[in-house]
PDB file of C-alpha atoms in Angstrom:
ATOM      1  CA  UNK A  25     163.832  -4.381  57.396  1.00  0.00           C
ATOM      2  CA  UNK A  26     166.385  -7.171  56.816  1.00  0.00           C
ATOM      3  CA  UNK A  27     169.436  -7.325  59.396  1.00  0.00           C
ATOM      4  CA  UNK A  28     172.499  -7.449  57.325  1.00  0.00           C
ATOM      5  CA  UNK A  29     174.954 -10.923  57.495  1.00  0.00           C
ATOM      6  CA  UNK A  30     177.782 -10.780  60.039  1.00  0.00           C
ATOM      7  CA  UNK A  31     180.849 -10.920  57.954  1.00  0.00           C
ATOM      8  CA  UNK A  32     183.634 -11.887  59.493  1.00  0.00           C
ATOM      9  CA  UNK A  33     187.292 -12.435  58.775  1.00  0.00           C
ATOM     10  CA  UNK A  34     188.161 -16.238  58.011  1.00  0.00           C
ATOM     11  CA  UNK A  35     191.279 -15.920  59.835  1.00  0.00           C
ATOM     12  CA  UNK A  36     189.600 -14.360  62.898  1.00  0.00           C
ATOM     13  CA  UNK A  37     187.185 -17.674  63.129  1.00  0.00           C
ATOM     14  CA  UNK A  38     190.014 -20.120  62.771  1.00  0.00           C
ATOM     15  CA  UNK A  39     191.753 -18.502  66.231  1.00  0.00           C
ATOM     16  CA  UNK A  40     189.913 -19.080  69.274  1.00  0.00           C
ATOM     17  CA  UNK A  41     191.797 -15.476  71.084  1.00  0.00           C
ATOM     18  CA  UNK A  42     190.445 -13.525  68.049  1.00  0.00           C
ATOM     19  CA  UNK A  43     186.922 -15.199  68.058  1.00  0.00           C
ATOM     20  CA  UNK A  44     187.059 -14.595  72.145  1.00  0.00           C
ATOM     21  CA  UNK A  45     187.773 -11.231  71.476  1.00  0.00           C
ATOM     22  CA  UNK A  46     185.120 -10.705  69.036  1.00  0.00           C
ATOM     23  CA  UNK A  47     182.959 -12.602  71.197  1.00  0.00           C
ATOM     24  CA  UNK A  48     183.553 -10.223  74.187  1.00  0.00           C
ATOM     25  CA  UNK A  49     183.831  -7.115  72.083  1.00  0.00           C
ATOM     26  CA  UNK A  50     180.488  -7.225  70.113  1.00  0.00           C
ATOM     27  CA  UNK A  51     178.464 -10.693  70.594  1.00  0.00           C
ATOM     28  CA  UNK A  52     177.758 -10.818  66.784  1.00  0.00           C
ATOM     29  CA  UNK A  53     179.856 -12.845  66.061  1.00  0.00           C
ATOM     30  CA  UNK A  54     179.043 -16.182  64.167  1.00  0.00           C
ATOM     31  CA  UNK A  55     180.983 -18.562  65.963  1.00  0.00           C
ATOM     32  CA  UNK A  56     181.251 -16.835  69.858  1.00  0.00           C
ATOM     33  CA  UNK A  57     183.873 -18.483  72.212  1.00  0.00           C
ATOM     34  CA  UNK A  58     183.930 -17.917  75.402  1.00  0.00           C
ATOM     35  CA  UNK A  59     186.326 -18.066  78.324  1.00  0.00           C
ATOM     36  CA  UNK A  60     185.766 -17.428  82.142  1.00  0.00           C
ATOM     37  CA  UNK A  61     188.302 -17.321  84.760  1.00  0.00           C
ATOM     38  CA  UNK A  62     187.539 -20.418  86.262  1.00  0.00           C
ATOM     39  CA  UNK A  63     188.040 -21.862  82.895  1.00  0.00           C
ATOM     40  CA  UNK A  64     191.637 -20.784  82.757  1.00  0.00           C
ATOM     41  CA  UNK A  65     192.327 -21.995  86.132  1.00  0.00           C
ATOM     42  CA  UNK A  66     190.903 -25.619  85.775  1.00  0.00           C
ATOM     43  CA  UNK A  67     192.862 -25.474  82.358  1.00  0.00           C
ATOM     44  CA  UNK A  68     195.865 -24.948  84.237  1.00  0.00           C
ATOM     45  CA  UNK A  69     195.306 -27.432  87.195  1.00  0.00           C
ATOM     46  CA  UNK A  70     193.355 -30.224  85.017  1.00  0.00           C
ATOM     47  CA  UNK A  71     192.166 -30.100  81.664  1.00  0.00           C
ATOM     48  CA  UNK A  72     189.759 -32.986  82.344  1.00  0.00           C
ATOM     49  CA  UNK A  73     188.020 -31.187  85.075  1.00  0.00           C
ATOM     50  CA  UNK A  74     187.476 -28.365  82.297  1.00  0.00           C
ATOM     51  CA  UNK A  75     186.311 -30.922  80.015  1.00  0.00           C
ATOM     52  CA  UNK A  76     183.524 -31.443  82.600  1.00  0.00           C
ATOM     53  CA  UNK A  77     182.899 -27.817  83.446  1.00  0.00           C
ATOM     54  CA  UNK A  78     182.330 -27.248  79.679  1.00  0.00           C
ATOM     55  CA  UNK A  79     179.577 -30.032  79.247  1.00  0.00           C
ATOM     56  CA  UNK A  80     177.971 -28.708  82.435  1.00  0.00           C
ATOM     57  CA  UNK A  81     178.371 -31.731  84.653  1.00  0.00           C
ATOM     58  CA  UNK A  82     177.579 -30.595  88.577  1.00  0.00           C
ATOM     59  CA  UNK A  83     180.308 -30.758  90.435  1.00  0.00           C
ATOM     60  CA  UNK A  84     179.672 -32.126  94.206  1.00  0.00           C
ATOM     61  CA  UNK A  85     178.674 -29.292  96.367  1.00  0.00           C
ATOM     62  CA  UNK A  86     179.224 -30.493  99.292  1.00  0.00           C
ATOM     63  CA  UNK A  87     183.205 -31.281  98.572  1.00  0.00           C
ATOM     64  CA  UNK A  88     185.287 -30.023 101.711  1.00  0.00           C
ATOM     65  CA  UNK A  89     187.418 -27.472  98.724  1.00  0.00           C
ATOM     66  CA  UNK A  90     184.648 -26.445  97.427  1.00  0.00           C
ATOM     67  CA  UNK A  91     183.477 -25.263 100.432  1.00  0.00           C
ATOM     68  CA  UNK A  92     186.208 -23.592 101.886  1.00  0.00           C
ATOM     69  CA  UNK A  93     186.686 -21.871  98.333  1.00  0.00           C
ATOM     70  CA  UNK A  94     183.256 -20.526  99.095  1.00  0.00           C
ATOM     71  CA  UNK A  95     183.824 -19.460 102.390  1.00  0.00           C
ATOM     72  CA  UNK A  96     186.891 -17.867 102.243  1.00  0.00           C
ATOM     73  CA  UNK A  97     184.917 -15.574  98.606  1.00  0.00           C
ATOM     74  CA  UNK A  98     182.162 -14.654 101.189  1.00  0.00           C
ATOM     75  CA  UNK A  99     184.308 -13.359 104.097  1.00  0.00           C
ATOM     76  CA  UNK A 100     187.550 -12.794 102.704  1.00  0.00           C
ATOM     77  CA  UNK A 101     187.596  -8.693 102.540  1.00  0.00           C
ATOM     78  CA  UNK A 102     184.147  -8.242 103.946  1.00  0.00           C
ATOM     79  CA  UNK A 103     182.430 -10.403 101.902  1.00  0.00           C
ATOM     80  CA  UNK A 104     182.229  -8.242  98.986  1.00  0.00           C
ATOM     81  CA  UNK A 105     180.357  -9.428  95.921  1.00  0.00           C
ATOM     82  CA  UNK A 106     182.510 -10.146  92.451  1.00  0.00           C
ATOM     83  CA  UNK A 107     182.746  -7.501  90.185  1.00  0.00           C
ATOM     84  CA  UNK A 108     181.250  -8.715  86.830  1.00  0.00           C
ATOM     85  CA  UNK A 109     182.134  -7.242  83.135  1.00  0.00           C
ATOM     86  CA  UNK A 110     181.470  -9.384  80.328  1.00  0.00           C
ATOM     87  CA  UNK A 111     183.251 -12.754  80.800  1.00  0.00           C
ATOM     88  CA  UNK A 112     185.428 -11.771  84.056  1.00  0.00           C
ATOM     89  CA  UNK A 113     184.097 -12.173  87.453  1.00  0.00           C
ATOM     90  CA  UNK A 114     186.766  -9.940  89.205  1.00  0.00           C
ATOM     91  CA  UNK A 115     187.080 -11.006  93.434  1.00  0.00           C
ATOM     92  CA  UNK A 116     187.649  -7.767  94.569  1.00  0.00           C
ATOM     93  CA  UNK A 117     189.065  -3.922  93.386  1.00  0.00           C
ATOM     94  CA  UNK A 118     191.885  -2.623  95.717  1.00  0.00           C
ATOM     95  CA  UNK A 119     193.499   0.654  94.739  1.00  0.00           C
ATOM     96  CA  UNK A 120     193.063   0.461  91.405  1.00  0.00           C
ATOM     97  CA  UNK A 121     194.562  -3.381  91.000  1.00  0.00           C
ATOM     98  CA  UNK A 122     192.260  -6.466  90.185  1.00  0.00           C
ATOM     99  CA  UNK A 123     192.801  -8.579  93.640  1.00  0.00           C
ATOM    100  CA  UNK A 124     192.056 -12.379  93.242  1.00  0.00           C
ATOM    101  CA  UNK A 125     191.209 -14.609  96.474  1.00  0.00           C
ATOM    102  CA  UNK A 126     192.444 -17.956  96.787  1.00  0.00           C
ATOM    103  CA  UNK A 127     192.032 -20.138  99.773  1.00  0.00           C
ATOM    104  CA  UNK A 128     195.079 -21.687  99.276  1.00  0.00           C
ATOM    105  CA  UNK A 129     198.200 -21.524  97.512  1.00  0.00           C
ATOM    106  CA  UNK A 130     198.073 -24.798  96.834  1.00  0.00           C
ATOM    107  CA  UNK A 131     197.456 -24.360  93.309  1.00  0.00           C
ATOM    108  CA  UNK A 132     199.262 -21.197  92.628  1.00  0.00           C
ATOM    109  CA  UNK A 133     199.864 -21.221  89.076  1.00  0.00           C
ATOM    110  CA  UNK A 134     196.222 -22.057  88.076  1.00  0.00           C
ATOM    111  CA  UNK A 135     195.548 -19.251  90.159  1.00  0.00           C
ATOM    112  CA  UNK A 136     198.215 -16.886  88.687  1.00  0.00           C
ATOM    113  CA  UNK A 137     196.996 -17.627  84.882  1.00  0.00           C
ATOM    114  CA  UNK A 138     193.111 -16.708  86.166  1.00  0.00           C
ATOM    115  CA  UNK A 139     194.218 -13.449  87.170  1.00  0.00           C
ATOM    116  CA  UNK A 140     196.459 -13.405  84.687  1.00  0.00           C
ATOM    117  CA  UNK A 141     193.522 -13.754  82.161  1.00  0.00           C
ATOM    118  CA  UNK A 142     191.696 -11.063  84.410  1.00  0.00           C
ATOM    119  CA  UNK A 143     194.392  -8.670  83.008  1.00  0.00           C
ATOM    120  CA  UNK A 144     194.603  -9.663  79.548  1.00  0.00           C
ATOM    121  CA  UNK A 145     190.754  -9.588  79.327  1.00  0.00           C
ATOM    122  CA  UNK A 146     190.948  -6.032  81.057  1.00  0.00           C
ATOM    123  CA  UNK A 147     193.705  -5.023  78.289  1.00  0.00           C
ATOM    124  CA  UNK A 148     192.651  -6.259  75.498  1.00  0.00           C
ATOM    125  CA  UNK A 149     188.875  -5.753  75.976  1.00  0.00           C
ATOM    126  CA  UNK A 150     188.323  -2.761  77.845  1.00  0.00           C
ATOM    127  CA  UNK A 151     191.927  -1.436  77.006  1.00  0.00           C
ATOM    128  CA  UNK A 152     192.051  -1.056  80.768  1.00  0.00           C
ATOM    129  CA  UNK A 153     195.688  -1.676  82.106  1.00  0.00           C
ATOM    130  CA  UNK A 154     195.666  -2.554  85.653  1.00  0.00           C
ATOM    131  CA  UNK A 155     197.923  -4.912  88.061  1.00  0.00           C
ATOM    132  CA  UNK A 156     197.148  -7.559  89.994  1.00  0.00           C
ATOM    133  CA  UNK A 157     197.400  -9.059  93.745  1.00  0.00           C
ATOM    134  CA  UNK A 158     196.820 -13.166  94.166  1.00  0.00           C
ATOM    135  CA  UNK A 159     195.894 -13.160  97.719  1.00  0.00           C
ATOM    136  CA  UNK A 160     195.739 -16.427  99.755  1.00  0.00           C
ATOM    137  CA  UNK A 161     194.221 -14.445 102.854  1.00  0.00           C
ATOM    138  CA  UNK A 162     194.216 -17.420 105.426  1.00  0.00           C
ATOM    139  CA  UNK A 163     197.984 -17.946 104.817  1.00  0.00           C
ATOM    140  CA  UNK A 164     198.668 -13.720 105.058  1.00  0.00           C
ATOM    141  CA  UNK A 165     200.007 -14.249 101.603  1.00  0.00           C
ATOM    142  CA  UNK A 166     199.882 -11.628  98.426  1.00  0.00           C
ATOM    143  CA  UNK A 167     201.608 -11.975  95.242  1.00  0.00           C
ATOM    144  CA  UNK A 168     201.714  -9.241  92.636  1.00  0.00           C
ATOM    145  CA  UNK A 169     201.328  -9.614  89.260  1.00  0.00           C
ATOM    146  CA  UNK A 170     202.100  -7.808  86.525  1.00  0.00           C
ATOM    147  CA  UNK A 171     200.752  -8.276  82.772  1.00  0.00           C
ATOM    148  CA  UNK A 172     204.201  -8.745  80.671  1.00  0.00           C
ATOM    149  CA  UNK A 173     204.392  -9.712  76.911  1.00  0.00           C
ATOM    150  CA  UNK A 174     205.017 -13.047  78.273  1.00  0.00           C
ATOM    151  CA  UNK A 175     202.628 -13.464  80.211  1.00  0.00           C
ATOM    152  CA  UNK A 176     200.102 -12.218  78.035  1.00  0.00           C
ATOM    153  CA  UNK A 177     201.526 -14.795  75.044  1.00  0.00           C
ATOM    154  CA  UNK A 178     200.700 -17.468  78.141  1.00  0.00           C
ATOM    155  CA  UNK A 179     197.232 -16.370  78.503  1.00  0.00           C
ATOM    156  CA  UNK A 180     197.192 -16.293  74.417  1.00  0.00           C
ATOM    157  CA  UNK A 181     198.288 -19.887  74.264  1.00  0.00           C
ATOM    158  CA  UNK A 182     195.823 -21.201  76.810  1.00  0.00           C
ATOM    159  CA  UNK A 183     192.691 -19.755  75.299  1.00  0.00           C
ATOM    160  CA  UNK A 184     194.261 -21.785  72.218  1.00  0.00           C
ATOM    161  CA  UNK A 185     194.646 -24.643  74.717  1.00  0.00           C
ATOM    162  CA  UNK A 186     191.017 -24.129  76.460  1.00  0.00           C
ATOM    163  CA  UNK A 187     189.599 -24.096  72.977  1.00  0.00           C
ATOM    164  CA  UNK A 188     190.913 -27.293  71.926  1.00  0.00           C
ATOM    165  CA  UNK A 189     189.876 -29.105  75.286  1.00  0.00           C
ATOM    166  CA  UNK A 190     186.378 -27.925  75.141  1.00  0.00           C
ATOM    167  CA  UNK A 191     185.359 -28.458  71.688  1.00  0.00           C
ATOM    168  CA  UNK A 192     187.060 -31.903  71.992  1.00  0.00           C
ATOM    169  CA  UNK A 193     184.012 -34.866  72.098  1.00  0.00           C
ATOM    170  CA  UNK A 194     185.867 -37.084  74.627  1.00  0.00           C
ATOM    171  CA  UNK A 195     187.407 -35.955  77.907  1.00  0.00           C
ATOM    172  CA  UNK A 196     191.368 -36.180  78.433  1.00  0.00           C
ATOM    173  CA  UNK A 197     192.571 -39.171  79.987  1.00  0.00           C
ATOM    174  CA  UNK A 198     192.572 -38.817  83.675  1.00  0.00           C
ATOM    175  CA  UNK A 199     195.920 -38.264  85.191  1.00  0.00           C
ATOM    176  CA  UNK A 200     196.909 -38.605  89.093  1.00  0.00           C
ATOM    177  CA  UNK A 201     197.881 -35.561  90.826  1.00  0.00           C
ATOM    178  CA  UNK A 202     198.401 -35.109  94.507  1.00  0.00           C
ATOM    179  CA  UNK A 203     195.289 -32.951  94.478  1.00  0.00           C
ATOM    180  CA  UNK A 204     193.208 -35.372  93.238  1.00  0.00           C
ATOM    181  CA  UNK A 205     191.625 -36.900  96.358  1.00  0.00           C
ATOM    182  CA  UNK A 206     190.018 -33.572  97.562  1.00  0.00           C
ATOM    183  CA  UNK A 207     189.019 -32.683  93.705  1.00  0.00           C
ATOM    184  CA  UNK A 208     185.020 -32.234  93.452  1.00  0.00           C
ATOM    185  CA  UNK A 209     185.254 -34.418  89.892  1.00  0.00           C
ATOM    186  CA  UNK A 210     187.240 -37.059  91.631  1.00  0.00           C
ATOM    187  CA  UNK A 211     184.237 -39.736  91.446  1.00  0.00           C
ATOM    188  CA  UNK A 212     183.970 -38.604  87.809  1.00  0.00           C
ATOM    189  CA  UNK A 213     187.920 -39.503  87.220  1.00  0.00           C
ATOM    190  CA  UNK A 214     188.716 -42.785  89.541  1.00  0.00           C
ATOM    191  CA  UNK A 215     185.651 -44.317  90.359  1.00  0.00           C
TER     192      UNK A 215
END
């Protein structure tokens, strides 16, 4: 018994959101593209660090963010574990809305477009519509968020945007931002 060829639309290949979805919705897809959360926030805070994640270079462990982001995932809420379905890693479920913890709101627009994405993926995948909460729980803060067209044509645009940093062979050029001295990639960038 012969399997039969994946046939797939030419137009679907050509956009990275179609091939994600096709990716996430069935896995036989020719070309799969995938996109985590953590993808859409470093794409949104520094597409070089991205670049890095995507070619699978180790990041330093033992970075002073890195391990408060850690911390504050195991005992923000009671330490619940992530709630995985297909490419999302969802932080936590709280009454029905996807709740992502941040350490900081610092970076609160990376952090807005990952749950963002969380939403999107939920919609458009799982035709699940749900809202969201960016919680910063050592600062007391929580931010809804709601999935609007807009904000769903953002998400759109940086899967485009992801997709064209990842497939790229060279890294973007480094670029200083005040968070870069307590980045994990810093050595990577500036030394």
């Amino acid at each position: 018994m012969t399997e039969e060829p994946v046939h797939e639309n030419p137009a679907a290949v050509d956009d990275p959101v179609e091939r994600l979805l096709a990716t996430a919705r069935d896995d036989t897809t020719e070309t799969p593209f995938r996109v985590t959360g953590v993808m859409m926030q470093y794409y949104h805070a520094c597409e070089r660090e991205l670049w890095f994640v995507s070619r699978h270079l180790e990041i330093d462990r033992e970075n002073a963010a890195v391990v408060r982001g850690t911390r504050v995932d195991d005992t923000a809420y009671g330490g619940r574990e992530s709630k995985h379905l297909g490419m999302i890693a969802l932080d936590l479920l709280e009454d029905g809305r996807v709740v992502e913890v941040k350490p900081s709101s610092k970076l609160v627009e990376p952090a807005r477009m990952q749950l963002a994405y969380y939403l999107w993926y939920l919609d458009r995948v799982a035709d699940i519509q749900r809202e969201g909460v960016l919680a910063h729980p050592r600062e007391r803060k929580r931010e809804s968020v709601v999935l609007t067209d807009d904000l769903a044509e953002r998400v759109e645009e940086s899967i485009r945007g992801i997709h064209a940093v990842v497939t790229s062979d060279t890294p973007p050029s480094a670029k200083e931002k005040p968070f870069c001295p307590s980045c994990a990639y810093h050595d990577f960038c500036w030394c």
